[in-house]
């Protein structure tokens, strides 16, 4: 009997509006409200609502034998509240079944684990708090942004109290070993690791609708045969992918929903496969080995490293300048500045600045609202520069009087703990 561990990543960034040099000092509304709303509502129609309804039916139909896991970023939850509350309710319905696990991650889908252990821990605390508030759960498993992992990052995650973490089954780390087993962190062996089977995951996430693929069309029965095959040895097959695979990246007319609807029945009928959440799979199997990962890896691009976000001078300059403001933000202790600081950390901003080519470049272009990496860099740096100016002004004013709240960054933000219907400063 092999275990299928299905995990879905749900994330939507707050997208910045076109912000020019001449906006600085006068315009402190950084977010593109219209674009954020339209994209979120489109993805809700095409993916979140139909897929959540499908999963709920599968759980009921199979009386709890079908199980899966999610991590939903704080920025995605904020947008659900503001633009599509029915999506949030549908996730709560899934949570109520007891067959869906919600994993912790960084609140704003940030690269904090690469910059600041303190910020990393704070973002994880924020995220666990919002999961408790919305879904009534306290996560025990962790998924870092974009599956970013190293021995040291795993040690930090274990120190926060988590006992399971997701990572990429990268060839350059595994060598001859298989991703289809549970492993342990090299520094704190109490932390168990589930590694993504990237080939079987990408068969669904990327190759499903590719008519030039030699395995097209992919059916549930064919896929189950692969899972049961001797060429797929192991104990737990980890299928990790973006949730937007269903209906957004792979459109409904490709048959992706029909495939997912048929998969659980085909797997259970084989009598050789079962489904489990991340924590259930981690508890069921003992680690077969320690995984040594001294250098940081991720699930992105051919290199499976962090060059998708920190691979060129533009990205590194923006990243360094952002985190140079950390002490100022902490000194100010203003929730509105904290909010802007949080969404400026979202990894997507740095992803847009990538200068990759060939197949990796195609993937980056698909997710990029900018025409070039340089345009993304200039836009981000203009926003960041204005934020820094406002931050410095607030700090200068602090000894004389309480720092003024930053100007509001979006006219429709209903996502903070404060009232958001009135204008504020950023």
Short mmCIF file of C-alpha atoms in Angstrom, two decimals:
data_model
loop_
_atom_site.label_atom_id
_atom_site.label_comp_id
_atom_site.label_asym_id
_atom_site.label_seq_id
_atom_site.Cartn_x
_atom_site.Cartn_y
_atom_site.Cartn_z
CA UNK A 1 0.00 0.00 0.00
CA UNK A 2 1.37 3.38 -1.06
CA UNK A 3 0.16 6.72 0.28
CA UNK A 4 -0.76 9.63 -1.98
CA UNK A 5 -0.11 12.99 -0.34
CA UNK A 6 -1.85 15.76 -2.29
CA UNK A 7 -0.84 19.31 -1.37
CA UNK A 8 -2.03 22.54 -2.99
CA UNK A 9 -0.48 26.00 -2.73
CA UNK A 10 -2.92 28.95 -2.75
CA UNK A 11 -1.35 32.37 -3.19
CA UNK A 12 -2.26 35.75 -4.63
CA UNK A 13 0.14 38.71 -4.27
CA UNK A 14 -0.90 42.30 -3.80
CA UNK A 15 0.09 43.73 -7.20
CA UNK A 16 1.61 47.21 -7.32
CA UNK A 17 0.19 49.81 -9.65
CA UNK A 18 2.37 51.63 -12.16
CA UNK A 19 4.22 54.00 -9.90
CA UNK A 20 6.46 56.60 -11.50
CA UNK A 21 9.16 58.83 -10.10
CA UNK A 22 6.80 61.81 -10.25
CA UNK A 23 4.32 60.03 -7.97
CA UNK A 24 6.79 60.02 -5.13
CA UNK A 25 5.99 62.36 -2.30
CA UNK A 26 2.42 62.96 -3.45
CA UNK A 27 0.81 59.58 -4.21
CA UNK A 28 1.00 56.96 -1.49
CA UNK A 29 -1.56 54.51 -2.86
CA UNK A 30 0.76 51.74 -4.00
CA UNK A 31 -1.62 48.95 -4.95
CA UNK A 32 -3.49 48.36 -8.20
CA UNK A 33 -6.95 47.83 -6.75
CA UNK A 34 -8.64 47.20 -10.08
CA UNK A 35 -6.12 44.58 -11.19
CA UNK A 36 -6.07 42.84 -7.81
CA UNK A 37 -9.85 42.62 -7.76
CA UNK A 38 -10.25 41.46 -11.36
CA UNK A 39 -7.56 38.77 -11.16
CA UNK A 40 -8.78 37.41 -7.84
CA UNK A 41 -12.39 37.23 -9.00
CA UNK A 42 -11.38 35.60 -12.31
CA UNK A 43 -9.32 32.92 -10.56
CA UNK A 44 -12.13 32.43 -8.04
CA UNK A 45 -14.58 31.69 -10.88
CA UNK A 46 -12.22 29.48 -12.83
CA UNK A 47 -10.40 27.66 -10.03
CA UNK A 48 -11.16 28.24 -6.36
CA UNK A 49 -14.94 27.88 -6.33
CA UNK A 50 -15.34 24.95 -8.76
CA UNK A 51 -12.32 23.08 -7.40
CA UNK A 52 -13.35 23.55 -3.75
CA UNK A 53 -16.82 22.27 -4.62
CA UNK A 54 -15.28 19.27 -6.39
CA UNK A 55 -13.01 18.41 -3.45
CA UNK A 56 -15.91 18.72 -1.01
CA UNK A 57 -17.96 16.29 -3.11
CA UNK A 58 -15.03 13.86 -3.34
CA UNK A 59 -14.59 13.88 0.45
CA UNK A 60 -18.27 13.19 0.97
CA UNK A 61 -18.49 10.61 -1.81
CA UNK A 62 -15.55 8.62 -0.47
CA UNK A 63 -16.56 9.04 3.17
CA UNK A 64 -13.29 10.62 4.25
CA UNK A 65 -10.96 8.28 2.38
CA UNK A 66 -10.00 11.14 0.10
CA UNK A 67 -7.80 13.65 1.92
CA UNK A 68 -5.57 16.56 0.95
CA UNK A 69 -3.61 19.53 2.31
CA UNK A 70 -3.40 23.26 1.60
CA UNK A 71 -1.33 26.24 2.49
CA UNK A 72 -3.03 29.58 1.85
CA UNK A 73 -0.99 32.74 2.18
CA UNK A 74 -2.11 35.65 4.31
CA UNK A 75 -2.23 37.92 1.25
CA UNK A 76 -4.58 35.46 -0.48
CA UNK A 77 -6.86 35.35 2.57
CA UNK A 78 -6.90 39.16 2.65
CA UNK A 79 -8.03 39.25 -0.97
CA UNK A 80 -10.70 36.62 -0.35
CA UNK A 81 -12.11 38.80 2.41
CA UNK A 82 -12.06 41.91 0.24
CA UNK A 83 -13.10 40.59 -3.16
CA UNK A 84 -14.55 37.06 -2.89
CA UNK A 85 -15.78 36.14 0.60
CA UNK A 86 -17.59 33.14 -0.86
CA UNK A 87 -14.18 31.58 -1.59
CA UNK A 88 -13.18 31.91 2.05
CA UNK A 89 -16.45 30.28 3.09
CA UNK A 90 -15.83 27.38 0.71
CA UNK A 91 -12.41 26.79 2.30
CA UNK A 92 -14.06 26.82 5.72
CA UNK A 93 -16.44 24.12 4.49
CA UNK A 94 -13.44 22.02 3.52
CA UNK A 95 -11.83 22.64 6.92
CA UNK A 96 -15.00 21.47 8.67
CA UNK A 97 -14.79 18.03 7.02
CA UNK A 98 -11.72 17.10 9.05
CA UNK A 99 -10.19 15.65 5.87
CA UNK A 100 -8.24 18.74 4.86
CA UNK A 101 -5.09 19.95 6.58
CA UNK A 102 -3.91 23.56 6.48
CA UNK A 103 -0.16 24.16 6.63
CA UNK A 104 1.73 27.13 8.01
CA UNK A 105 3.97 29.30 5.87
CA UNK A 106 5.12 32.92 5.73
CA UNK A 107 2.17 35.31 5.91
CA UNK A 108 3.07 37.36 2.84
CA UNK A 109 4.77 34.57 0.86
CA UNK A 110 8.08 36.24 1.59
CA UNK A 111 11.77 35.42 1.38
CA UNK A 112 12.23 36.22 5.06
CA UNK A 113 13.94 32.87 5.69
CA UNK A 114 16.76 34.18 3.48
CA UNK A 115 17.08 37.54 5.21
CA UNK A 116 16.03 37.63 8.84
CA UNK A 117 15.31 34.80 11.30
CA UNK A 118 13.30 37.26 13.40
CA UNK A 119 11.12 38.36 10.47
CA UNK A 120 10.75 34.75 9.37
CA UNK A 121 9.46 33.76 12.78
CA UNK A 122 7.16 36.80 12.99
CA UNK A 123 5.62 36.10 9.59
CA UNK A 124 4.99 32.48 10.52
CA UNK A 125 3.31 33.61 13.76
CA UNK A 126 1.09 35.96 11.79
CA UNK A 127 0.14 33.19 9.42
CA UNK A 128 -0.66 30.64 12.12
CA UNK A 129 -2.82 33.27 13.83
CA UNK A 130 -4.88 33.88 10.69
CA UNK A 131 -5.35 30.13 10.16
CA UNK A 132 -6.62 29.82 13.72
CA UNK A 133 -8.98 32.75 13.23
CA UNK A 134 -10.41 31.69 9.86
CA UNK A 135 -10.35 27.90 10.03
CA UNK A 136 -10.07 27.12 13.74
CA UNK A 137 -6.88 25.10 13.26
CA UNK A 138 -3.36 25.28 14.62
CA UNK A 139 -0.95 24.02 11.94
CA UNK A 140 1.67 21.43 12.86
CA UNK A 141 3.29 21.15 9.41
CA UNK A 142 5.15 23.85 7.51
CA UNK A 143 5.68 24.79 3.88
CA UNK A 144 8.13 27.59 3.21
CA UNK A 145 7.66 30.03 0.34
CA UNK A 146 8.25 28.22 -2.99
CA UNK A 147 9.50 25.15 -1.07
CA UNK A 148 12.67 27.07 -0.15
CA UNK A 149 14.66 24.77 2.11
CA UNK A 150 18.10 24.11 3.56
CA UNK A 151 19.40 22.34 6.64
CA UNK A 152 19.53 25.67 8.49
CA UNK A 153 16.04 26.76 7.43
CA UNK A 154 14.72 23.37 8.53
CA UNK A 155 16.40 23.86 11.90
CA UNK A 156 14.63 27.22 12.30
CA UNK A 157 11.30 25.63 11.41
CA UNK A 158 11.83 22.85 13.94
CA UNK A 159 12.69 25.44 16.60
CA UNK A 160 9.25 27.01 15.99
CA UNK A 161 7.65 23.73 17.05
CA UNK A 162 6.80 22.20 13.67
CA UNK A 163 7.44 18.50 13.19
CA UNK A 164 6.89 18.21 9.43
CA UNK A 165 8.09 20.33 6.52
CA UNK A 166 7.72 20.14 2.75
CA UNK A 167 10.67 20.39 0.37
CA UNK A 168 11.56 19.67 -3.24
CA UNK A 169 12.75 16.23 -4.31
CA UNK A 170 15.62 17.80 -6.23
CA UNK A 171 17.98 15.45 -8.05
CA UNK A 172 21.10 17.34 -7.02
CA UNK A 173 20.17 16.79 -3.36
CA UNK A 174 18.71 13.27 -3.48
CA UNK A 175 21.22 11.72 -5.85
CA UNK A 176 20.25 8.06 -6.23
CA UNK A 177 17.63 8.22 -3.46
CA UNK A 178 13.87 8.45 -4.10
CA UNK A 179 11.57 11.31 -3.12
CA UNK A 180 8.89 8.75 -2.21
CA UNK A 181 10.01 8.30 1.40
CA UNK A 182 10.03 10.38 4.56
CA UNK A 183 13.38 11.97 5.44
CA UNK A 184 14.76 13.89 8.44
CA UNK A 185 16.45 17.27 8.76
CA UNK A 186 20.22 16.96 9.07
CA UNK A 187 20.49 19.30 12.08
CA UNK A 188 17.28 18.56 14.02
CA UNK A 189 16.21 15.05 13.17
CA UNK A 190 12.87 15.51 14.89
CA UNK A 191 11.80 17.47 11.81
CA UNK A 192 10.44 15.13 9.16
CA UNK A 193 10.58 16.04 5.50
CA UNK A 194 8.16 15.21 2.71
CA UNK A 195 9.75 15.70 -0.71
CA UNK A 196 7.82 16.58 -3.84
CA UNK A 197 7.84 14.02 -6.63
CA UNK A 198 8.39 16.70 -9.26
CA UNK A 199 7.90 14.46 -12.31
CA UNK A 200 4.49 13.11 -11.30
CA UNK A 201 3.45 16.52 -9.94
CA UNK A 202 4.45 18.32 -13.14
CA UNK A 203 2.66 15.73 -15.27
CA UNK A 204 -0.52 17.29 -13.91
CA UNK A 205 0.60 20.88 -13.32
CA UNK A 206 2.45 21.53 -16.59
CA UNK A 207 2.13 18.68 -19.10
CA UNK A 208 -1.55 17.77 -18.74
CA UNK A 209 -2.79 19.81 -21.72
CA UNK A 210 0.34 19.54 -23.88
CA UNK A 211 -0.80 17.74 -27.01
CA UNK A 212 2.83 17.31 -28.06
CA UNK A 213 3.56 15.24 -24.94
CA UNK A 214 4.06 11.56 -25.76
CA UNK A 215 1.73 10.60 -22.89
CA UNK A 216 -1.12 12.87 -23.97
CA UNK A 217 -3.96 12.53 -23.09
CA UNK A 218 -3.46 11.81 -19.41
CA UNK A 219 -6.31 9.83 -17.86
CA UNK A 220 -6.89 8.94 -14.22
CA UNK A 221 -6.47 5.21 -14.90
CA UNK A 222 -3.16 5.77 -16.72
CA UNK A 223 -1.91 8.00 -13.91
CA UNK A 224 -2.87 5.44 -11.25
CA UNK A 225 -0.97 2.78 -13.21
CA UNK A 226 2.11 5.01 -12.98
CA UNK A 227 1.64 5.43 -9.23
CA UNK A 228 1.36 1.66 -8.77
CA UNK A 229 4.21 0.85 -11.12
CA UNK A 230 7.46 -0.71 -9.96
CA UNK A 231 9.09 2.32 -11.58
CA UNK A 232 7.52 4.38 -8.78
CA UNK A 233 8.94 2.66 -5.69
CA UNK A 234 8.51 3.98 -2.18
CA UNK A 235 5.96 4.58 0.55
CA UNK A 236 4.52 8.06 0.08
CA UNK A 237 4.09 9.82 -3.27
CA UNK A 238 4.02 13.57 -2.70
CA UNK A 239 2.08 15.44 -5.37
CA UNK A 240 2.59 19.13 -4.65
CA UNK A 241 1.35 21.86 -7.03
CA UNK A 242 -0.17 25.32 -7.29
CA UNK A 243 -3.92 25.17 -6.75
CA UNK A 244 -4.39 27.43 -9.77
CA UNK A 245 -3.35 24.41 -11.87
CA UNK A 246 -7.04 23.50 -11.86
CA UNK A 247 -9.03 25.80 -14.10
CA UNK A 248 -6.50 28.62 -14.40
CA UNK A 249 -3.21 27.19 -15.71
CA UNK A 250 -4.99 24.13 -17.07
CA UNK A 251 -8.35 25.41 -18.32
CA UNK A 252 -11.60 23.55 -17.71
CA UNK A 253 -11.85 22.56 -21.39
CA UNK A 254 -8.62 20.53 -21.08
CA UNK A 255 -10.51 18.03 -18.92
CA UNK A 256 -8.51 18.79 -15.78
CA UNK A 257 -11.60 18.78 -13.53
CA UNK A 258 -12.79 15.47 -15.00
CA UNK A 259 -9.34 14.03 -14.37
CA UNK A 260 -9.38 15.14 -10.74
CA UNK A 261 -12.92 13.88 -10.25
CA UNK A 262 -11.94 10.40 -11.47
CA UNK A 263 -8.55 10.16 -9.71
CA UNK A 264 -9.66 9.21 -6.16
CA UNK A 265 -11.97 6.42 -7.33
CA UNK A 266 -9.33 5.00 -9.65
CA UNK A 267 -6.70 5.11 -6.91
CA UNK A 268 -8.92 3.53 -4.22
CA UNK A 269 -10.22 0.86 -6.61
CA UNK A 270 -6.66 -0.30 -7.21
CA UNK A 271 -6.49 -1.45 -3.55
CA UNK A 272 -2.85 -0.38 -3.57
CA UNK A 273 -3.23 3.33 -2.88
CA UNK A 274 -4.61 5.49 -0.09
CA UNK A 275 -4.78 9.23 0.54
CA UNK A 276 -3.39 11.10 3.55
CA UNK A 277 -2.77 14.66 4.65
CA UNK A 278 0.80 15.90 5.10
CA UNK A 279 0.89 15.28 8.85
CA UNK A 280 -0.80 11.88 8.54
CA UNK A 281 1.77 10.73 5.98
CA UNK A 282 4.61 12.07 8.10
CA UNK A 283 3.40 10.19 11.19
CA UNK A 284 2.70 6.93 9.37
CA UNK A 285 6.22 6.39 8.03
CA UNK A 286 9.58 6.51 9.76
CA UNK A 287 12.36 8.55 8.12
CA UNK A 288 14.57 6.31 6.00
CA UNK A 289 17.52 8.70 6.05
CA UNK A 290 18.79 12.15 6.94
CA UNK A 291 18.59 14.60 4.04
CA UNK A 292 21.71 16.75 3.74
CA UNK A 293 20.97 20.10 2.11
CA UNK A 294 23.69 22.62 3.02
CA UNK A 295 22.71 25.00 0.20
CA UNK A 296 19.30 26.52 -0.31
CA UNK A 297 16.97 24.83 -2.80
CA UNK A 298 13.43 25.46 -4.03
CA UNK A 299 10.93 24.02 -6.50
CA UNK A 300 11.52 26.75 -9.11
CA UNK A 301 13.12 26.47 -12.54
CA UNK A 302 15.60 23.89 -13.79
CA UNK A 303 18.20 24.81 -11.18
CA UNK A 304 15.84 24.21 -8.22
CA UNK A 305 17.59 27.05 -6.38
CA UNK A 306 16.70 30.65 -5.44
CA UNK A 307 17.90 32.38 -8.61
CA UNK A 308 14.27 32.91 -9.65
CA UNK A 309 14.13 35.63 -6.94
CA UNK A 310 17.73 36.49 -6.05
CA UNK A 311 19.64 35.66 -9.23
CA UNK A 312 20.64 39.04 -10.66
CA UNK A 313 21.79 42.49 -9.57
CA UNK A 314 18.34 44.04 -9.85
CA UNK A 315 16.80 41.51 -7.50
CA UNK A 316 19.66 41.62 -5.01
CA UNK A 317 19.68 45.42 -4.87
CA UNK A 318 15.92 45.61 -4.28
CA UNK A 319 16.05 42.85 -1.69
CA UNK A 320 18.94 44.45 0.20
CA UNK A 321 17.33 47.89 0.21
CA UNK A 322 14.03 46.49 1.47
CA UNK A 323 15.53 44.61 4.40
CA UNK A 324 17.78 47.55 5.28
CA UNK A 325 14.56 49.19 6.54
CA UNK A 326 13.83 46.42 9.05
CA UNK A 327 15.11 48.27 12.14
CA UNK A 328 13.28 51.46 11.18
CA UNK A 329 9.96 49.65 10.80
CA UNK A 330 10.47 47.90 14.12
CA UNK A 331 11.37 51.17 15.85
CA UNK A 332 8.25 52.92 14.57
CA UNK A 333 5.86 50.22 15.79
CA UNK A 334 3.05 51.46 13.55
CA UNK A 335 0.60 48.82 12.20
CA UNK A 336 0.07 50.64 8.92
CA UNK A 337 3.77 50.81 8.16
CA UNK A 338 4.02 47.17 9.24
CA UNK A 339 1.33 46.31 6.70
CA UNK A 340 3.13 47.97 3.78
CA UNK A 341 6.42 46.44 4.93
CA UNK A 342 4.73 43.03 4.86
CA UNK A 343 3.32 43.13 1.34
CA UNK A 344 6.52 44.66 -0.07
CA UNK A 345 8.29 41.47 1.09
CA UNK A 346 6.14 39.22 -1.12
CA UNK A 347 8.45 37.12 -3.28
CA UNK A 348 6.48 37.81 -6.48
CA UNK A 349 7.92 41.33 -6.69
CA UNK A 350 11.43 39.86 -7.00
CA UNK A 351 10.26 37.09 -9.31
CA UNK A 352 9.09 39.74 -11.78
CA UNK A 353 12.68 41.04 -11.95
CA UNK A 354 14.14 37.72 -13.15
CA UNK A 355 16.12 37.70 -16.40
CA UNK A 356 15.89 34.02 -17.34
CA UNK A 357 15.68 32.54 -20.79
CA UNK A 358 14.35 29.48 -22.63
CA UNK A 359 11.75 27.36 -20.80
CA UNK A 360 12.34 29.09 -17.45
CA UNK A 361 11.87 32.45 -19.14
CA UNK A 362 8.53 31.32 -20.58
CA UNK A 363 7.25 30.40 -17.13
CA UNK A 364 8.42 33.72 -15.69
CA UNK A 365 6.74 35.64 -18.52
CA UNK A 366 3.43 33.86 -17.92
CA UNK A 367 3.23 35.17 -14.35
CA UNK A 368 4.72 38.62 -15.02
CA UNK A 369 2.53 41.75 -15.40
CA UNK A 370 5.56 43.78 -16.54
CA UNK A 371 7.10 43.97 -20.01
CA UNK A 372 10.63 43.56 -18.70
CA UNK A 373 12.63 42.81 -15.56
CA UNK A 374 13.95 46.37 -15.60
CA UNK A 375 10.42 47.81 -15.66
CA UNK A 376 9.50 45.62 -12.68
CA UNK A 377 12.62 46.78 -10.83
CA UNK A 378 12.03 50.49 -11.48
CA UNK A 379 8.39 50.29 -10.44
CA UNK A 380 9.22 48.44 -7.23
CA UNK A 381 12.09 50.74 -6.34
CA UNK A 382 9.91 53.84 -6.86
CA UNK A 383 7.34 52.43 -4.44
CA UNK A 384 10.03 51.38 -1.98
CA UNK A 385 11.74 54.79 -2.14
CA UNK A 386 8.49 56.59 -1.35
CA UNK A 387 7.81 54.20 1.51
CA UNK A 388 11.30 54.85 2.90
CA UNK A 389 10.78 58.61 2.69
CA UNK A 390 7.48 58.31 4.57
CA UNK A 391 9.13 56.01 7.09
CA UNK A 392 11.95 58.47 7.73
CA UNK A 393 9.51 61.36 8.12
CA UNK A 394 7.45 59.40 10.62
CA UNK A 395 10.55 58.50 12.62
CA UNK A 396 11.69 62.14 12.68
CA UNK A 397 8.30 63.17 14.00
CA UNK A 398 8.15 60.44 16.62
CA UNK A 399 10.12 62.19 19.44
CA UNK A 400 7.85 65.23 19.23
CA UNK A 401 4.55 63.41 18.87
CA UNK A 402 3.10 60.06 18.01
CA UNK A 403 4.00 59.09 14.45
CA UNK A 404 1.24 59.70 11.95
CA UNK A 405 -0.29 56.64 10.36
CA UNK A 406 0.97 56.03 6.84
CA UNK A 407 -1.30 56.93 3.99
CA UNK A 408 -3.53 54.12 2.91
CA UNK A 409 -2.10 51.88 0.21
CA UNK A 410 -5.38 50.71 -1.27
CA UNK A 411 -8.84 52.23 -1.32
CA UNK A 412 -10.57 48.88 -0.95
CA UNK A 413 -8.40 47.20 1.64
CA UNK A 414 -10.71 45.36 4.04
CA UNK A 415 -8.01 43.02 5.09
CA UNK A 416 -6.32 44.51 8.11
CA UNK A 417 -7.47 44.40 11.68
CA UNK A 418 -8.08 48.13 11.50
CA UNK A 419 -10.96 49.92 9.85
CA UNK A 420 -10.03 50.38 6.22
CA UNK A 421 -12.79 52.53 4.84
CA UNK A 422 -11.13 55.78 5.74
CA UNK A 423 -8.07 57.28 4.11
CA UNK A 424 -4.74 56.70 5.81
CA UNK A 425 -1.21 57.58 4.96
CA UNK A 426 1.55 55.32 3.66
#
